[in-house]
Coordinates of C-alpha atoms and ligand atoms in Angstrom, one line a residue:
M40 CA 0.0 0.0 0.0
N41 CA 1.5 3.4 -0.9
T42 CA 1.5 6.4 1.4
E43 CA -1.5 8.1 -0.2
A44 CA -3.6 4.9 -0.1
Q45 CA -2.7 4.5 3.6
S46 CA -3.7 8.1 4.3
N47 CA -7.0 7.5 2.4
Q48 CA -7.5 4.3 4.5
A49 CA -6.8 6.3 7.7
Q50 CA -9.3 9.0 6.7
S51 CA -11.9 6.4 5.8
N52 CA -11.3 4.7 9.2
E53 CA -11.9 8.0 11.0
A54 CA -15.0 8.7 9.0
K55 CA -16.5 5.3 9.7
Q56 CA -15.6 5.5 13.4
E57 CA -17.5 8.8 13.7
V58 CA -20.6 7.0 12.6
S59 CA -20.3 4.6 15.6
T60 CA -17.5 5.5 18.0
V61 CA -18.0 2.2 19.8
S62 CA -16.8 -1.0 18.2
R63 CA -19.6 -3.5 18.1
R64 CA -17.2 -6.3 18.9
G65 CA -16.9 -5.1 22.5
F66 CA -20.6 -5.8 23.0
L67 CA -20.8 -9.3 21.6
G68 CA -22.7 -11.4 24.0
M69 CA -24.8 -8.6 25.3
G70 CA -28.5 -8.6 24.6
S71 CA -30.0 -6.1 22.2
A72 CA -32.2 -4.7 25.0
V73 CA -29.1 -3.9 27.0
L74 CA -27.5 -2.3 24.0
A75 CA -30.7 -0.3 23.3
A76 CA -30.7 0.9 26.9
A77 CA -27.1 2.0 26.6
G78 CA -28.1 4.0 23.6
V79 CA -25.9 2.0 21.2
L80 CA -28.7 0.4 19.3
S81 CA -32.1 1.6 18.6
A82 CA -33.9 -1.7 19.2
V83 CA -37.1 -0.7 17.5
D84 CA -37.7 2.1 14.9
A85 CA -40.8 4.2 14.5
A86 CA -42.4 1.6 12.3
G87 CA -41.9 -1.0 14.9
Q88 CA -39.2 -2.9 12.9
E89 CA -36.2 -4.3 14.8
Q90 CA -33.0 -2.4 13.8
K91 CA -29.7 -4.2 13.6
A92 CA -26.4 -2.3 14.2
Y93 CA -24.6 -1.6 11.0
P94 CA -21.1 -2.9 10.9
T95 CA -18.3 -0.5 11.4
K96 CA -14.9 -0.7 9.6
D97 CA -13.4 -2.8 12.4
D98 CA -16.2 -5.4 12.7
R99 CA -15.6 -9.0 11.6
S100 CA -18.8 -8.5 9.6
S101 CA -17.1 -5.9 7.4
S102 CA -13.7 -7.5 7.3
A103 CA -12.3 -8.8 4.0
P104 CA -9.7 -11.3 4.8
G105 CA -9.4 -12.7 1.3
P106 CA -7.4 -11.3 -1.6
G107 CA -7.9 -7.5 -2.1
N108 CA -6.4 -4.4 -3.5
P109 CA -5.8 -1.9 -0.6
A110 CA -5.0 1.0 -3.0
I111 CA -8.3 0.6 -4.8
D112 CA -10.2 0.1 -1.5
G113 CA -8.5 3.2 -0.1
Q114 CA -9.8 5.3 -3.1
N115 CA -13.3 3.8 -2.8
P116 CA -14.2 3.8 0.9
D117 CA -17.9 4.0 0.1
S118 CA -17.7 0.8 -2.0
F119 CA -15.5 -1.0 0.6
L120 CA -18.0 -0.2 3.4
P121 CA -21.2 1.4 1.8
P122 CA -23.1 3.8 3.9
Q123 CA -26.1 2.2 5.7
T124 CA -28.5 4.0 3.4
D125 CA -27.1 2.3 0.3
A126 CA -29.2 -0.7 -0.9
G127 CA -29.9 -2.8 -3.9
G128 CA -28.5 -3.1 -7.4
V129 CA -27.6 0.3 -9.0
Q130 CA -25.7 0.1 -12.2
T131 CA -22.0 1.2 -11.9
F132 CA -21.7 4.9 -12.6
K133 CA -18.0 5.4 -12.2
Y134 CA -15.1 4.8 -14.7
P135 CA -11.6 6.1 -14.3
F136 CA -9.9 7.3 -17.5
G137 CA -6.8 5.8 -15.8
I138 CA -7.8 2.3 -16.8
S139 CA -8.9 3.1 -20.4
H140 CA -6.8 1.8 -23.3
K141 CA -4.4 4.6 -24.3
R142 CA -3.8 4.8 -28.1
M143 CA -0.2 5.9 -28.3
Q144 CA 1.1 7.8 -31.4
E145 CA 4.1 10.0 -32.1
G146 CA 2.7 13.5 -31.3
G147 CA 0.3 12.4 -28.5
W148 CA -2.3 9.9 -27.3
S149 CA -6.0 9.5 -26.7
R150 CA -8.2 7.3 -24.5
E151 CA -12.0 7.1 -24.3
V152 CA -14.8 6.3 -21.9
T153 CA -17.9 5.2 -23.8
V154 CA -20.9 2.9 -23.3
R155 CA -18.5 0.0 -23.9
E156 CA -16.5 1.0 -20.8
M157 CA -19.4 2.1 -18.6
A158 CA -22.7 0.5 -19.7
V159 CA -25.0 3.1 -18.1
S160 CA -23.5 6.0 -20.2
K161 CA -25.8 5.8 -23.2
T162 CA -26.1 9.4 -24.2
I163 CA -22.6 10.8 -23.8
A164 CA -19.0 9.5 -24.4
G165 CA -15.7 11.2 -23.5
V166 CA -12.2 11.3 -24.9
D167 CA -9.1 12.5 -23.1
M168 CA -6.4 13.6 -25.6
R169 CA -2.8 14.8 -25.3
L170 CA -1.0 16.6 -28.1
T171 CA 2.7 17.7 -28.0
A172 CA 3.7 21.1 -29.3
G173 CA 3.2 20.6 -33.0
G174 CA 1.3 17.3 -32.5
V175 CA -1.8 17.2 -34.7
R176 CA -5.2 15.4 -34.3
E177 CA -5.7 15.1 -38.0
L178 CA -8.4 16.8 -40.1
H179 CA -11.6 14.8 -39.6
W180 CA -15.3 14.8 -38.7
H181 CA -17.8 12.5 -37.1
T182 CA -21.5 11.8 -36.7
A183 CA -21.7 13.0 -33.1
A184 CA -21.3 16.7 -32.0
E185 CA -18.0 17.5 -30.2
W186 CA -17.8 19.7 -27.1
S187 CA -14.4 20.2 -25.6
I188 CA -12.6 21.9 -22.6
M189 CA -8.9 22.6 -22.5
L190 CA -7.4 20.9 -19.4
Y191 CA -3.8 22.1 -20.0
G192 CA -1.7 24.1 -22.4
N193 CA -2.5 25.7 -25.7
A194 CA -3.9 24.5 -29.0
R195 CA -5.0 25.7 -32.4
I196 CA -8.3 24.5 -33.7
T197 CA -9.5 24.8 -37.3
A198 CA -12.9 24.1 -39.0
V199 CA -14.9 24.9 -42.1
D200 CA -18.5 26.0 -41.7
L201 CA -21.5 25.1 -43.8
E202 CA -20.8 28.0 -46.1
G203 CA -17.3 26.6 -46.7
K204 CA -15.8 29.5 -44.7
S205 CA -12.8 29.1 -42.5
F206 CA -12.5 29.2 -38.7
V207 CA -9.1 29.2 -37.0
A208 CA -8.6 30.0 -33.3
D209 CA -6.2 29.4 -30.5
V210 CA -7.5 28.1 -27.1
T211 CA -6.0 27.8 -23.7
E212 CA -6.7 26.2 -20.4
G213 CA -10.4 26.4 -19.4
E214 CA -11.6 27.4 -22.8
L215 CA -14.2 25.5 -24.8
W216 CA -15.0 24.6 -28.4
Y217 CA -18.0 22.9 -30.1
F218 CA -18.1 21.3 -33.6
P219 CA -21.5 20.1 -34.9
P220 CA -21.8 16.7 -36.7
G221 CA -20.1 16.6 -40.1
I222 CA -18.2 19.8 -39.6
P223 CA -14.6 19.1 -40.5
H224 CA -12.0 20.2 -37.9
S225 CA -8.5 19.7 -36.5
I226 CA -6.6 20.3 -33.3
Q227 CA -2.9 21.0 -33.0
G228 CA -0.7 21.5 -29.9
L229 CA 1.1 24.9 -29.6
N230 CA 4.2 26.1 -27.6
P231 CA 5.5 25.6 -25.1
D232 CA 4.2 22.1 -24.3
G233 CA 1.2 21.3 -26.4
A234 CA -2.1 20.6 -24.8
E235 CA -4.4 18.1 -23.0
F236 CA -8.1 18.4 -23.5
L237 CA -11.4 16.5 -22.8
L238 CA -13.7 15.9 -25.7
V239 CA -17.4 15.2 -24.9
F240 CA -19.6 13.6 -27.6
D241 CA -23.5 13.6 -27.6
D242 CA -23.6 9.8 -28.2
G243 CA -22.5 7.1 -25.7
N244 CA -21.7 4.8 -28.5
F245 CA -19.3 7.2 -30.1
S246 CA -15.7 6.0 -30.8
E247 CA -12.6 8.0 -31.6
Y248 CA -11.7 5.0 -33.8
E249 CA -14.7 5.5 -36.0
T250 CA -14.3 9.1 -37.4
V251 CA -13.9 10.2 -41.0
L252 CA -10.2 10.9 -41.3
L253 CA -8.7 12.8 -44.2
T254 CA -5.7 10.3 -44.6
D255 CA -8.0 7.3 -44.1
W256 CA -10.3 8.5 -46.8
M257 CA -7.5 9.3 -49.2
A258 CA -5.9 5.9 -48.5
H259 CA -9.1 4.2 -49.6
T260 CA -9.7 6.2 -52.8
P261 CA -8.1 5.0 -56.1
H262 CA -5.4 7.5 -57.2
D263 CA -6.9 7.7 -60.7
V264 CA -10.1 9.0 -59.1
L265 CA -8.2 11.5 -57.0
S266 CA -6.4 12.6 -60.2
A267 CA -9.7 13.1 -62.0
N268 CA -11.2 14.8 -58.9
F269 CA -8.5 17.3 -58.4
G270 CA -7.5 17.7 -62.0
V271 CA -3.9 16.9 -61.2
S272 CA -1.5 14.0 -62.2
Q273 CA -1.5 10.6 -60.5
Q274 CA 2.2 11.1 -59.9
A275 CA 1.5 14.0 -57.6
M276 CA -0.4 11.6 -55.3
E277 CA 2.5 9.1 -54.9
K278 CA 3.6 10.2 -51.4
M279 CA 0.1 10.1 -49.9
P280 CA -0.1 7.9 -46.8
R281 CA -1.4 4.4 -47.3
R282 CA -3.1 4.3 -44.0
E283 CA -4.6 6.7 -41.5
K284 CA -2.5 9.0 -39.3
F285 CA -5.0 9.9 -36.5
I286 CA -2.4 11.8 -34.4
F287 CA 1.0 12.7 -35.8
Q288 CA 4.0 15.0 -35.1
A289 CA 4.3 18.2 -37.2
A290 CA 6.0 21.5 -36.9
V291 CA 4.5 24.1 -34.5
P292 CA 2.3 26.4 -36.6
G293 CA 3.2 30.1 -37.2
S294 CA 1.1 33.1 -36.2
L295 CA -2.6 32.8 -35.8
A296 CA -3.3 35.9 -37.9
D297 CA -1.4 34.4 -40.8
D298 CA -3.2 31.1 -40.6
Q299 CA -6.6 32.8 -40.4
K300 CA -5.8 35.0 -43.4
V301 CA -4.5 32.2 -45.8
A302 CA -7.3 29.8 -44.7
A303 CA -10.0 32.4 -45.3
G304 CA -8.8 33.2 -48.9
G305 CA -11.2 35.3 -50.8
R306 CA -14.3 34.0 -48.9
G307 CA -13.6 35.7 -45.6
I308 CA -13.7 34.0 -42.2
S309 CA -16.7 32.2 -40.8
S310 CA -19.3 34.3 -39.0
Q311 CA -19.7 31.4 -36.5
D312 CA -17.6 31.2 -33.3
F313 CA -16.9 27.6 -32.5
A314 CA -14.8 28.6 -29.4
F315 CA -15.9 29.9 -26.1
R316 CA -13.9 32.0 -23.7
T317 CA -15.1 30.7 -20.3
G318 CA -13.0 33.1 -18.3
Q319 CA -14.8 36.1 -19.9
M320 CA -18.2 34.8 -18.6
P321 CA -19.3 35.8 -15.1
V322 CA -19.8 33.1 -12.5
T323 CA -23.5 32.0 -12.7
K324 CA -23.8 31.4 -9.0
R325 CA -21.3 31.9 -6.1
T326 CA -21.9 30.8 -2.5
K327 CA -19.8 30.1 0.6
G328 CA -19.7 26.5 -0.5
G329 CA -18.5 27.0 -4.0
E330 CA -19.5 28.3 -7.4
V331 CA -20.9 27.2 -10.8
R332 CA -20.7 28.4 -14.4
I333 CA -23.5 27.2 -16.6
V334 CA -22.6 27.2 -20.3
D335 CA -25.5 26.2 -22.6
S336 CA -26.7 27.4 -26.0
S337 CA -28.0 30.6 -24.3
K338 CA -24.3 31.6 -23.8
F339 CA -22.4 29.4 -26.2
K340 CA -24.6 29.8 -29.3
V341 CA -23.2 27.0 -31.5
S342 CA -23.5 24.4 -28.7
T343 CA -27.0 23.4 -29.5
T344 CA -26.8 19.7 -28.4
I345 CA -24.5 19.9 -25.3
A346 CA -25.0 21.9 -22.1
A347 CA -22.5 22.1 -19.3
A348 CA -22.1 23.2 -15.7
I349 CA -18.6 23.8 -14.4
V350 CA -18.8 23.3 -10.7
T351 CA -16.4 24.0 -7.8
V352 CA -17.2 22.7 -4.3
H353 CA -14.9 24.0 -1.5
P354 CA -13.8 21.7 1.3
G355 CA -16.8 21.0 3.6
G356 CA -19.3 22.0 0.8
I357 CA -21.9 19.9 -1.0
R358 CA -23.5 20.2 -4.5
E359 CA -27.0 20.0 -3.1
L360 CA -29.5 17.2 -3.5
H361 CA -31.1 17.8 -7.0
W362 CA -32.1 16.1 -10.2
H363 CA -32.2 17.0 -13.9
P364 CA -35.6 16.7 -15.6
N365 CA -34.4 16.9 -19.2
A366 CA -31.2 14.7 -19.6
D367 CA -28.7 12.2 -18.3
E368 CA -25.7 13.8 -16.6
W369 CA -22.1 12.8 -17.6
Q370 CA -19.4 14.0 -15.2
Y371 CA -15.7 14.5 -15.4
F372 CA -13.7 15.2 -12.2
M373 CA -10.9 17.7 -12.7
S374 CA -9.5 18.0 -9.2
G375 CA -10.1 17.2 -5.5
K376 CA -12.1 14.3 -4.0
G377 CA -15.8 13.7 -3.6
R378 CA -18.5 11.2 -3.2
M379 CA -21.9 10.9 -4.8
T380 CA -25.0 8.9 -4.0
V381 CA -27.4 8.1 -6.8
F382 CA -30.9 7.3 -5.5
A383 CA -32.3 4.9 -8.2
T384 CA -35.9 4.4 -7.0
G385 CA -37.5 1.3 -5.5
G386 CA -35.3 1.5 -2.4
R387 CA -32.1 1.3 -4.4
A388 CA -29.2 3.7 -3.8
R389 CA -25.5 3.6 -4.3
T390 CA -22.6 5.7 -3.2
M391 CA -19.3 6.0 -5.1
D392 CA -16.1 8.0 -4.7
F393 CA -14.5 10.2 -7.3
E394 CA -11.2 12.0 -7.9
A395 CA -9.4 13.7 -10.7
G396 CA -9.7 11.8 -14.0
D397 CA -12.8 9.9 -13.1
V398 CA -16.0 9.8 -15.1
G399 CA -19.5 9.7 -13.4
Y400 CA -23.0 9.3 -14.8
I401 CA -26.5 9.8 -13.6
Q402 CA -29.6 8.8 -15.6
K403 CA -32.2 11.5 -16.3
T404 CA -34.3 12.5 -13.3
L405 CA -32.5 10.4 -10.7
P406 CA -31.7 12.3 -7.5
H407 CA -28.1 12.8 -6.5
Y408 CA -25.6 15.1 -4.6
V409 CA -21.8 15.5 -4.8
Q410 CA -20.0 16.1 -1.5
N411 CA -16.4 17.3 -1.2
T412 CA -14.7 14.6 1.0
G413 CA -11.2 16.1 0.6
D414 CA -9.3 19.1 1.9
T415 CA -8.9 20.9 -1.4
D416 CA -11.4 22.3 -3.9
L417 CA -13.5 19.6 -5.8
K418 CA -13.9 20.7 -9.4
F419 CA -16.0 18.8 -11.9
L420 CA -18.1 19.1 -15.1
E421 CA -21.8 18.2 -15.4
M422 CA -22.5 17.5 -19.1
F423 CA -25.9 17.1 -20.7
K424 CA -27.1 16.1 -24.2
S425 CA -29.4 19.1 -24.4
N426 CA -29.4 22.7 -25.7
V427 CA -30.3 23.9 -22.2
Y428 CA -29.2 23.3 -18.7
Q429 CA -32.1 22.3 -16.3
D430 CA -32.2 21.2 -12.7
L431 CA -34.5 21.2 -9.7
A432 CA -33.2 21.1 -6.1
L433 CA -34.8 19.2 -3.1
S434 CA -34.7 22.4 -1.1
E435 CA -36.7 24.5 -3.6
W436 CA -39.2 21.7 -4.0
L437 CA -39.8 21.4 -0.2
T438 CA -40.0 25.2 0.3
H439 CA -42.5 25.8 -2.5
T440 CA -45.0 23.1 -1.5
P441 CA -47.7 23.7 1.2
P442 CA -45.8 23.3 4.5
E443 CA -48.4 21.1 6.2
L444 CA -48.1 18.7 3.4
V445 CA -44.3 18.6 3.7
L446 CA -44.4 18.3 7.5
A447 CA -46.9 15.4 7.2
H448 CA -44.3 13.5 5.1
L449 CA -41.1 14.1 6.9
G450 CA -41.6 14.2 10.7
I451 CA -39.7 17.4 10.9
D452 CA -40.9 20.5 12.8
N453 CA -41.8 24.0 11.4
A454 CA -38.5 25.6 12.5
T455 CA -36.5 23.0 10.5
L456 CA -38.6 23.5 7.4
D457 CA -38.2 27.3 7.8
A458 CA -34.5 26.9 7.9
I459 CA -34.2 25.1 4.6
P460 CA -33.0 27.5 1.8
R461 CA -35.9 28.8 -0.4
D462 CA -33.8 29.6 -3.4
E463 CA -31.7 27.1 -5.3
V464 CA -28.3 27.4 -3.6
V465 CA -26.6 24.9 -6.0
V466 CA -23.5 24.5 -3.6
M467 CA -24.1 24.6 0.1
P468 CA -23.4 26.2 2.5
K469 CA -25.1 29.3 1.0
Ligands
LIG252 MN1 -13.4 15.6 -33.5
LIG253 MN1 -26.5 16.9 -11.3

C-alpha cells in the first residue's frame, strides 16, 4: 500500500468511526435490550421494525480477509463499506480514465470512456487527448457533435462551416469549443508544451476509432479517381499515406493571424464562433460552499446539443441534492475528492467515490448530490445532451409546497422547514 492509499484508508477509518464510536465487537454477548438501553442500538424504529447495528470498519462483519487491492479500496471507501443508506443493485456509474486503453502515437495519445467501458453511459461519451507542441489530431469529422474543454496548455483549432468559410482559433486552459456533426476540424498543440483536453460527444456509442479521417479516406480512394477529382496528375499523389495518421507530429504552426488569413482566402472568415472564452463569462452562482458556471446554448450559441455546468465545491461543501428533468448527466472530475450517491428508485441507492480523471454518470431525473470529501477544492463538469441546462433542487421543492403537506411526510418541525433555503443554492453552504 502506498502512502497516499494509507492516508486514504486512515481518513476512511476515521469517517467510519465517527458513525459509531463504539466498536460493536466489544458488545458481543450482550442482549439487544441492554445495547438499546445503553443508547448504542435503537432496538425498534418508528415503524416497529427491529434495527440491527450496521457494521463498522473494524467489525468482523465488514472484514475482507481474502485477496484484495488496498490501493483501490482506499480510493473507494464507500464501496468498501457502503453507507447504511445504500441498498440494492444500482448500475455502476464510475469509470476512471486511468484504466482506459491509451492509443499511443508520435505526437500524442488518446483514450476514451464510452458505453462500452461504462454500460450506463448511453447518451454521452468522452475522450481525453494529449498533443505535443506541433502534434496534430488530424483533419476529420464524425456523426456526433463534439464539445471540448482545454485541461492544459495551448492548442490551435480549425474548422470549415456550412458555407465553406474558414474558422481558425487558439484556445488555452479552461476554454471550450464545439463542432457540430459533419463539420470538418483539426486540433494542434502549440508552444511551449502542447495541450491536453477533454472531448465530450453527444452519443454514448461514439468512438474515436470511427471518425472520418482525411488520410484514411484518401488511402481508400483510387489514385486515378483523386487525379480526376483534383485535375492533377496521379504522380502528384505518390507520397500520400497508405493508412490513417490519426495523431502525428508536425512543426508548431506560425502566427494565428497568418493562418486565419490564408485559410480564409477570398471568402472571408466564418461568422460562427466555434470557441468559447469561459474566463470572460461571469460566474452563474457563487456561495460560501463554491461556485458554478452554466454554459449552454444561451451563452455558447453554437453548442446546440450539449450543455455544461462547471462546478467548484470548496472543502466541507456539497453540490446540493437535486435532479435533472431533461437529460442524463455525464461527469468529469478535474480536481479534488468527492462522493456521490445516486438514488435509483425502489429503495435502491449507491454511493461511489470520485477523484481527478474519473467519469461519473446519472440517468435522467435520478436524485443525487456531490459532496467534497477532501481538503482541497473539488472541481468537476456536469455535461448534458441538451441545448439547455435544467435542474431542480430538493430544497426549492420542499419550500415551494404547502408546508403542512411537507411536515406530514417528513416528521420534521416547522422551525426545521423554515431553515431550509428557499432559493436554489446549488452549492451549500449558501
Ligand atoms: Mn473531432
Ligand atoms: Mn447533477
